[in-house]
Short mmCIF file of C-alpha atoms and ligand atoms in Angstrom, two decimals:
data_model
loop_
_atom_site.label_atom_id
_atom_site.label_comp_id
_atom_site.label_asym_id
_atom_site.label_seq_id
_atom_site.Cartn_x
_atom_site.Cartn_y
_atom_site.Cartn_z
CA MET A 1 -17.21 16.40 77.54
CA LYS A 2 -18.44 17.80 74.30
CA ARG A 3 -16.28 17.56 71.16
CA ALA A 4 -15.72 21.34 71.05
CA GLU A 5 -14.59 21.32 74.75
CA LEU A 6 -12.23 18.45 74.10
CA ASP A 7 -10.70 20.30 71.15
CA ARG A 8 -10.29 23.35 73.37
CA ALA A 9 -8.70 21.30 76.13
CA ALA A 10 -6.25 19.83 73.61
CA SER A 11 -5.35 23.13 72.19
CA GLU A 12 -4.73 24.60 75.64
CA ALA A 13 -2.48 21.68 76.38
CA ALA A 14 -0.69 22.12 73.09
CA ASP A 15 -0.16 25.84 73.74
CA PHE A 16 1.31 25.15 77.10
CA VAL A 17 3.83 22.63 75.76
CA LYS A 18 4.58 24.92 72.73
CA GLY A 19 5.40 27.60 75.24
CA GLN A 20 8.33 25.47 76.50
CA PHE A 21 9.22 23.66 73.30
CA SER A 22 8.74 25.69 70.10
CA ALA A 23 9.81 23.06 67.53
CA THR A 24 7.08 21.24 65.54
CA PRO A 25 7.35 17.52 66.62
CA ARG A 26 6.64 15.65 63.32
CA PHE A 27 7.40 12.50 65.43
CA ALA A 28 5.93 11.41 68.74
CA LEU A 29 6.64 8.21 70.76
CA ILE A 30 4.49 6.67 73.45
CA LEU A 31 6.37 4.48 75.85
CA GLY A 32 4.62 1.60 77.53
CA THR A 33 5.28 -0.12 80.71
CA GLY A 34 8.94 -0.52 81.64
CA SER A 35 10.34 1.29 78.55
CA ASN A 36 11.34 4.47 80.46
CA GLN A 37 15.01 4.27 79.40
CA LEU A 38 14.19 4.86 75.82
CA ALA A 39 13.52 8.41 76.74
CA ASP A 40 17.18 8.71 77.62
CA ALA A 41 18.13 8.48 73.98
CA VAL A 42 16.45 11.76 73.45
CA SER A 43 18.69 14.86 73.83
CA SER A 44 15.95 16.52 75.90
CA GLU A 45 15.28 20.23 75.80
CA THR A 46 12.33 20.26 78.10
CA VAL A 47 10.75 17.68 80.47
CA ILE A 48 7.30 18.40 81.56
CA ASP A 49 5.40 16.48 84.26
CA TYR A 50 1.86 15.62 83.20
CA GLY A 51 0.60 17.35 86.34
CA GLU A 52 1.73 20.71 84.94
CA ILE A 53 -0.10 20.32 81.58
CA PRO A 54 -3.56 21.72 81.52
CA HIS A 55 -6.28 19.08 81.42
CA PHE A 56 -3.85 16.20 81.44
CA PRO A 57 -4.85 13.14 83.65
CA ARG A 58 -2.43 11.79 86.24
CA SER A 59 -0.46 8.62 85.35
CA THR A 60 -1.11 6.00 87.92
CA ALA A 61 -0.07 2.74 86.29
CA LEU A 62 2.92 0.56 87.41
CA GLY A 63 6.14 1.43 85.55
CA HIS A 64 4.78 4.62 84.03
CA ARG A 65 6.68 7.90 84.82
CA GLY A 66 4.08 10.46 83.81
CA ARG A 67 6.04 13.00 81.97
CA LEU A 68 6.60 14.44 78.48
CA VAL A 69 10.12 14.51 77.19
CA CYS A 70 10.57 17.07 74.32
CA GLY A 71 13.74 17.20 72.38
CA GLN A 72 15.69 15.71 69.50
CA LEU A 73 16.02 12.08 68.34
CA ALA A 74 18.06 11.30 65.31
CA ASN A 75 18.25 15.15 64.86
CA GLN A 76 14.45 15.50 64.57
CA PRO A 77 12.14 17.23 67.03
CA ILE A 78 10.23 14.68 68.94
CA VAL A 79 7.77 14.49 71.94
CA VAL A 80 7.99 11.32 74.00
CA MET A 81 5.19 10.35 76.37
CA GLN A 82 6.86 8.66 79.21
CA GLY A 83 3.90 6.88 80.51
CA ARG A 84 0.35 6.82 79.18
CA PHE A 85 -3.26 6.63 80.47
CA HIS A 86 -5.38 3.50 80.44
CA LEU A 87 -9.06 2.90 80.51
CA TYR A 88 -8.52 0.66 83.40
CA GLU A 89 -7.31 3.68 85.52
CA GLY A 90 -10.94 4.75 85.29
CA TYR A 91 -10.36 7.51 82.67
CA PRO A 92 -12.98 7.73 79.95
CA ARG A 93 -11.70 7.23 76.43
CA GLU A 94 -11.59 10.89 75.51
CA ARG A 95 -9.24 11.57 78.38
CA VAL A 96 -6.97 8.59 77.50
CA THR A 97 -6.56 10.08 74.07
CA LEU A 98 -6.36 13.74 74.91
CA PRO A 99 -2.56 13.67 74.50
CA ILE A 100 -3.05 12.41 71.02
CA ASP A 101 -5.36 15.28 70.20
CA MET A 102 -2.72 17.60 71.67
CA LEU A 103 0.06 16.05 69.51
CA ALA A 104 -2.11 16.45 66.44
CA GLN A 105 -2.39 20.18 67.25
CA MET A 106 1.28 20.42 67.68
CA GLY A 107 1.87 19.03 64.18
CA THR A 108 2.76 15.37 64.83
CA GLU A 109 2.58 13.28 61.69
CA PHE A 110 4.13 10.01 62.75
CA LEU A 111 3.10 8.21 65.95
CA PHE A 112 5.13 5.38 67.50
CA VAL A 113 2.92 3.66 69.90
CA GLY A 114 4.81 1.20 72.20
CA ASN A 115 3.36 -1.24 74.66
CA ALA A 116 4.23 -4.24 76.79
CA ALA A 117 2.16 -7.16 75.79
CA GLY A 118 1.74 -10.87 76.61
CA GLY A 119 2.81 -13.14 73.78
CA LEU A 120 0.21 -15.72 72.66
CA ASN A 121 1.93 -16.98 69.50
CA PRO A 122 4.16 -19.90 70.35
CA ALA A 123 6.82 -18.55 68.05
CA MET A 124 7.33 -15.64 70.41
CA ALA A 125 9.91 -15.41 73.33
CA THR A 126 10.12 -12.91 76.17
CA GLY A 127 12.02 -9.83 74.98
CA ASP A 128 10.99 -10.14 71.30
CA VAL A 129 9.33 -7.28 69.49
CA MET A 130 6.14 -7.50 67.47
CA LEU A 131 5.08 -4.83 65.14
CA ILE A 132 1.21 -4.55 64.99
CA GLU A 133 -0.31 -5.15 61.68
CA SER A 134 -3.90 -5.17 62.94
CA HIS A 135 -5.81 -5.30 66.21
CA ILE A 136 -8.88 -6.91 67.79
CA ASP A 137 -10.63 -4.30 69.94
CA LEU A 138 -12.10 -6.02 72.94
CA MET A 139 -12.39 -2.87 74.91
CA PHE A 140 -15.87 -2.23 73.58
CA ARG A 141 -15.70 1.48 73.45
CA PRO A 142 -16.62 3.64 70.48
CA PRO A 143 -13.52 4.74 68.56
CA TRP A 144 -13.72 8.36 69.44
CA ALA A 145 -15.88 10.87 71.16
CA GLY A 146 -18.66 12.55 69.34
CA ASP A 147 -21.38 14.62 70.97
CA PRO A 148 -24.16 12.80 72.70
CA GLY A 149 -26.99 12.19 70.20
CA GLN A 150 -24.64 12.67 67.24
CA ALA A 151 -23.72 9.41 65.66
CA VAL A 152 -20.09 8.75 65.20
CA PRO A 153 -19.68 7.67 61.44
CA THR A 154 -19.70 3.83 61.21
CA SER A 155 -17.55 3.66 58.03
CA ARG A 156 -15.70 0.54 57.19
CA ARG A 157 -12.12 0.88 58.20
CA THR A 158 -8.90 -0.34 56.91
CA ASP A 159 -6.19 -1.20 59.35
CA PRO A 160 -4.71 1.91 60.93
CA TYR A 161 -1.11 0.66 61.02
CA ASP A 162 1.05 2.10 58.24
CA PRO A 163 2.33 -0.77 55.97
CA HIS A 164 5.55 1.15 55.03
CA LEU A 165 6.59 1.67 58.61
CA LEU A 166 5.77 -1.87 59.37
CA ALA A 167 7.82 -3.23 56.43
CA SER A 168 10.89 -1.08 57.33
CA GLY A 169 10.61 -2.11 61.01
CA LEU A 170 10.83 -5.72 59.97
CA ALA A 171 13.79 -4.97 57.73
CA CYS A 172 15.49 -3.15 60.62
CA GLY A 173 15.25 -6.26 62.81
CA ARG A 174 16.78 -8.37 60.00
CA HIS A 175 19.57 -5.78 59.65
CA HIS A 176 20.40 -5.86 63.35
CA ASP A 177 19.87 -9.53 63.54
CA PHE A 178 17.08 -9.57 66.22
CA PRO A 179 13.68 -11.21 65.85
CA VAL A 180 10.86 -8.93 64.87
CA HIS A 181 7.31 -10.53 64.53
CA GLN A 182 4.44 -9.02 62.79
CA GLY A 183 0.94 -9.75 64.09
CA VAL A 184 -2.30 -9.00 65.82
CA TYR A 185 -2.79 -7.09 69.07
CA ALA A 186 -5.81 -7.99 71.20
CA ALA A 187 -6.83 -4.96 73.33
CA MET A 188 -8.24 -5.97 76.85
CA LEU A 189 -9.55 -3.66 79.31
CA GLY A 190 -7.38 -4.93 82.24
CA PRO A 191 -6.13 -4.31 84.73
CA THR A 192 -5.71 -7.95 85.52
CA TYR A 193 -3.69 -10.15 83.17
CA GLU A 194 -5.72 -12.84 81.48
CA THR A 195 -6.88 -16.14 82.81
CA ARG A 196 -5.52 -19.23 80.99
CA ALA A 197 -8.93 -19.63 79.43
CA GLU A 198 -8.84 -16.05 78.15
CA TYR A 199 -5.38 -16.50 76.77
CA ARG A 200 -6.55 -19.66 74.95
CA MET A 201 -9.59 -17.80 73.59
CA LEU A 202 -7.49 -14.89 72.36
CA ARG A 203 -5.19 -17.18 70.47
CA ARG A 204 -8.10 -18.90 68.88
CA ILE A 205 -9.76 -15.79 67.67
CA GLY A 206 -6.55 -14.85 65.87
CA ALA A 207 -4.45 -12.67 68.35
CA ASP A 208 -0.65 -12.90 68.60
CA VAL A 209 -0.35 -10.71 71.69
CA ALA A 210 -2.64 -9.32 74.39
CA GLY A 211 -2.31 -5.85 76.04
CA MET A 212 -4.33 -3.24 77.80
CA SER A 213 -3.62 -0.04 75.90
CA THR A 214 -2.72 1.23 72.42
CA VAL A 215 -6.00 0.82 70.65
CA PRO A 216 -7.70 3.99 71.95
CA GLU A 217 -4.59 6.06 71.04
CA VAL A 218 -4.27 4.45 67.64
CA ASN A 219 -7.92 5.16 66.84
CA ALA A 220 -7.49 8.85 67.85
CA ALA A 221 -4.31 9.07 65.76
CA THR A 222 -6.01 7.67 62.76
CA ARG A 223 -8.75 10.18 63.08
CA HIS A 224 -6.09 12.88 62.95
CA GLY A 225 -4.52 11.25 59.80
CA MET A 226 -1.21 10.22 61.56
CA ARG A 227 0.85 7.56 60.32
CA VAL A 228 1.12 4.89 62.99
CA LEU A 229 3.67 2.22 63.97
CA GLY A 230 2.58 -0.03 66.80
CA LEU A 231 5.40 -1.74 68.72
CA SER A 232 4.62 -4.49 71.23
CA LEU A 233 7.42 -5.65 73.52
CA ILE A 234 6.70 -9.19 74.49
CA THR A 235 7.18 -9.21 78.28
CA ASN A 236 5.69 -12.60 79.13
CA VAL A 237 4.66 -15.55 76.98
CA ALA A 238 1.26 -17.00 77.83
CA SER A 239 1.31 -20.67 78.28
CA PRO A 240 -2.38 -21.57 78.78
CA ASP A 241 -1.64 -25.15 79.52
CA ALA A 242 1.01 -24.50 82.25
CA PRO A 243 -0.26 -23.02 85.43
CA GLN A 244 1.90 -19.84 85.77
CA ALA A 245 0.84 -16.38 86.90
CA THR A 246 2.17 -13.09 85.27
CA SER A 247 3.46 -10.45 87.63
CA GLY A 248 3.75 -6.70 86.96
CA GLU A 249 7.47 -6.77 88.12
CA GLU A 250 8.30 -9.56 85.61
CA VAL A 251 6.71 -7.45 82.86
CA ILE A 252 8.70 -4.34 83.73
CA GLU A 253 11.96 -6.28 83.91
CA ALA A 254 11.44 -7.84 80.48
CA ALA A 255 10.43 -4.51 79.03
CA ARG A 256 13.58 -2.92 80.23
CA ALA A 257 15.67 -5.73 78.60
CA GLY A 258 13.94 -5.37 75.24
CA ALA A 259 13.86 -1.63 74.93
CA PRO A 260 17.09 -1.28 72.85
CA LYS A 261 15.25 -3.19 70.09
CA LEU A 262 12.41 -0.65 70.08
CA GLU A 263 14.99 2.09 70.09
CA ALA A 264 16.65 0.71 66.90
CA ILE A 265 13.31 0.41 65.04
CA VAL A 266 12.23 3.97 66.13
CA LEU A 267 15.53 5.52 65.14
CA ASP A 268 15.44 3.74 61.81
CA ALA A 269 11.96 4.93 61.05
CA ILE A 270 12.90 8.46 61.87
CA HIS A 271 15.96 8.37 59.63
CA ARG A 272 13.86 6.95 56.74
CA ASN A 273 11.25 9.64 57.02
CA SER A 274 13.23 12.77 57.72
N1 HPA B 301 -1.79 -9.47 79.10
C1 HPA B 301 -2.21 -8.19 78.99
N2 HPA B 301 -1.41 -7.17 79.07
C2 HPA B 301 -0.11 -7.38 79.27
C3 HPA B 301 0.38 -8.81 79.39
C4 HPA B 301 -0.53 -9.75 79.31
O1 HPA B 301 -0.21 -10.95 79.41
N3 HPA B 301 1.75 -8.58 79.58
C5 HPA B 301 2.03 -7.28 79.56
N4 HPA B 301 0.90 -6.52 79.33
#
């Protein structure tokens, strides 16, 4: 799709949602695998299935509901994506990030990007939260869609994660007395979890967690000038030297247990920026 077509698709999607939810959502939240219940904290005004929104892909991944919950959280209008799209579902990057383009058109300034991730740092335990300070993009896709034959600018980038949101998220964990790590997210294409050799490699190259999402959305959000907080819920801890497989069900169960921590951090960030 050409850039102009993508922008038109995003604006038609935004118009559709605005037709049912007229408030300007300065805040938006993407829920990763197993974090569905976080949407229950929203006093929802409208719930829209992705299938109803023009140009939206379908959500096929395990533990992803596939609907937009629009309402109020901490007395602020918010749009919550209950389920996201992944490159491993076969969608091209510009379709994975269409919701971000739509949110930008709706006026979103703050994007909370949640995900389930495998912990690589031995200091981490299942159920912990890590706030993303930087990422290693191993998905090997250009950061956003330009038109064929038109180069995407190759400017040097700084890390897209907002340092103020990161610092207050860490403080929130201290305040509520639960561990919050800060670290590096390695984005893998998936959909398989990593081999032991891959976990070992990722740790060596400086990653603290591994996941299969987030980076395309964060790149798109940065392009729109949004302030981004990346939140990884550690759903399994990779132990490269102990033969132990990771299962999707285990990941969902751990995400469910850790969701209240994500909620505390997101609520705190909304309060501080309202
Ligand atoms: N690797 C990649 N993605 C994940 C993992 C993992 O170990 N756990 C949850 N999402």
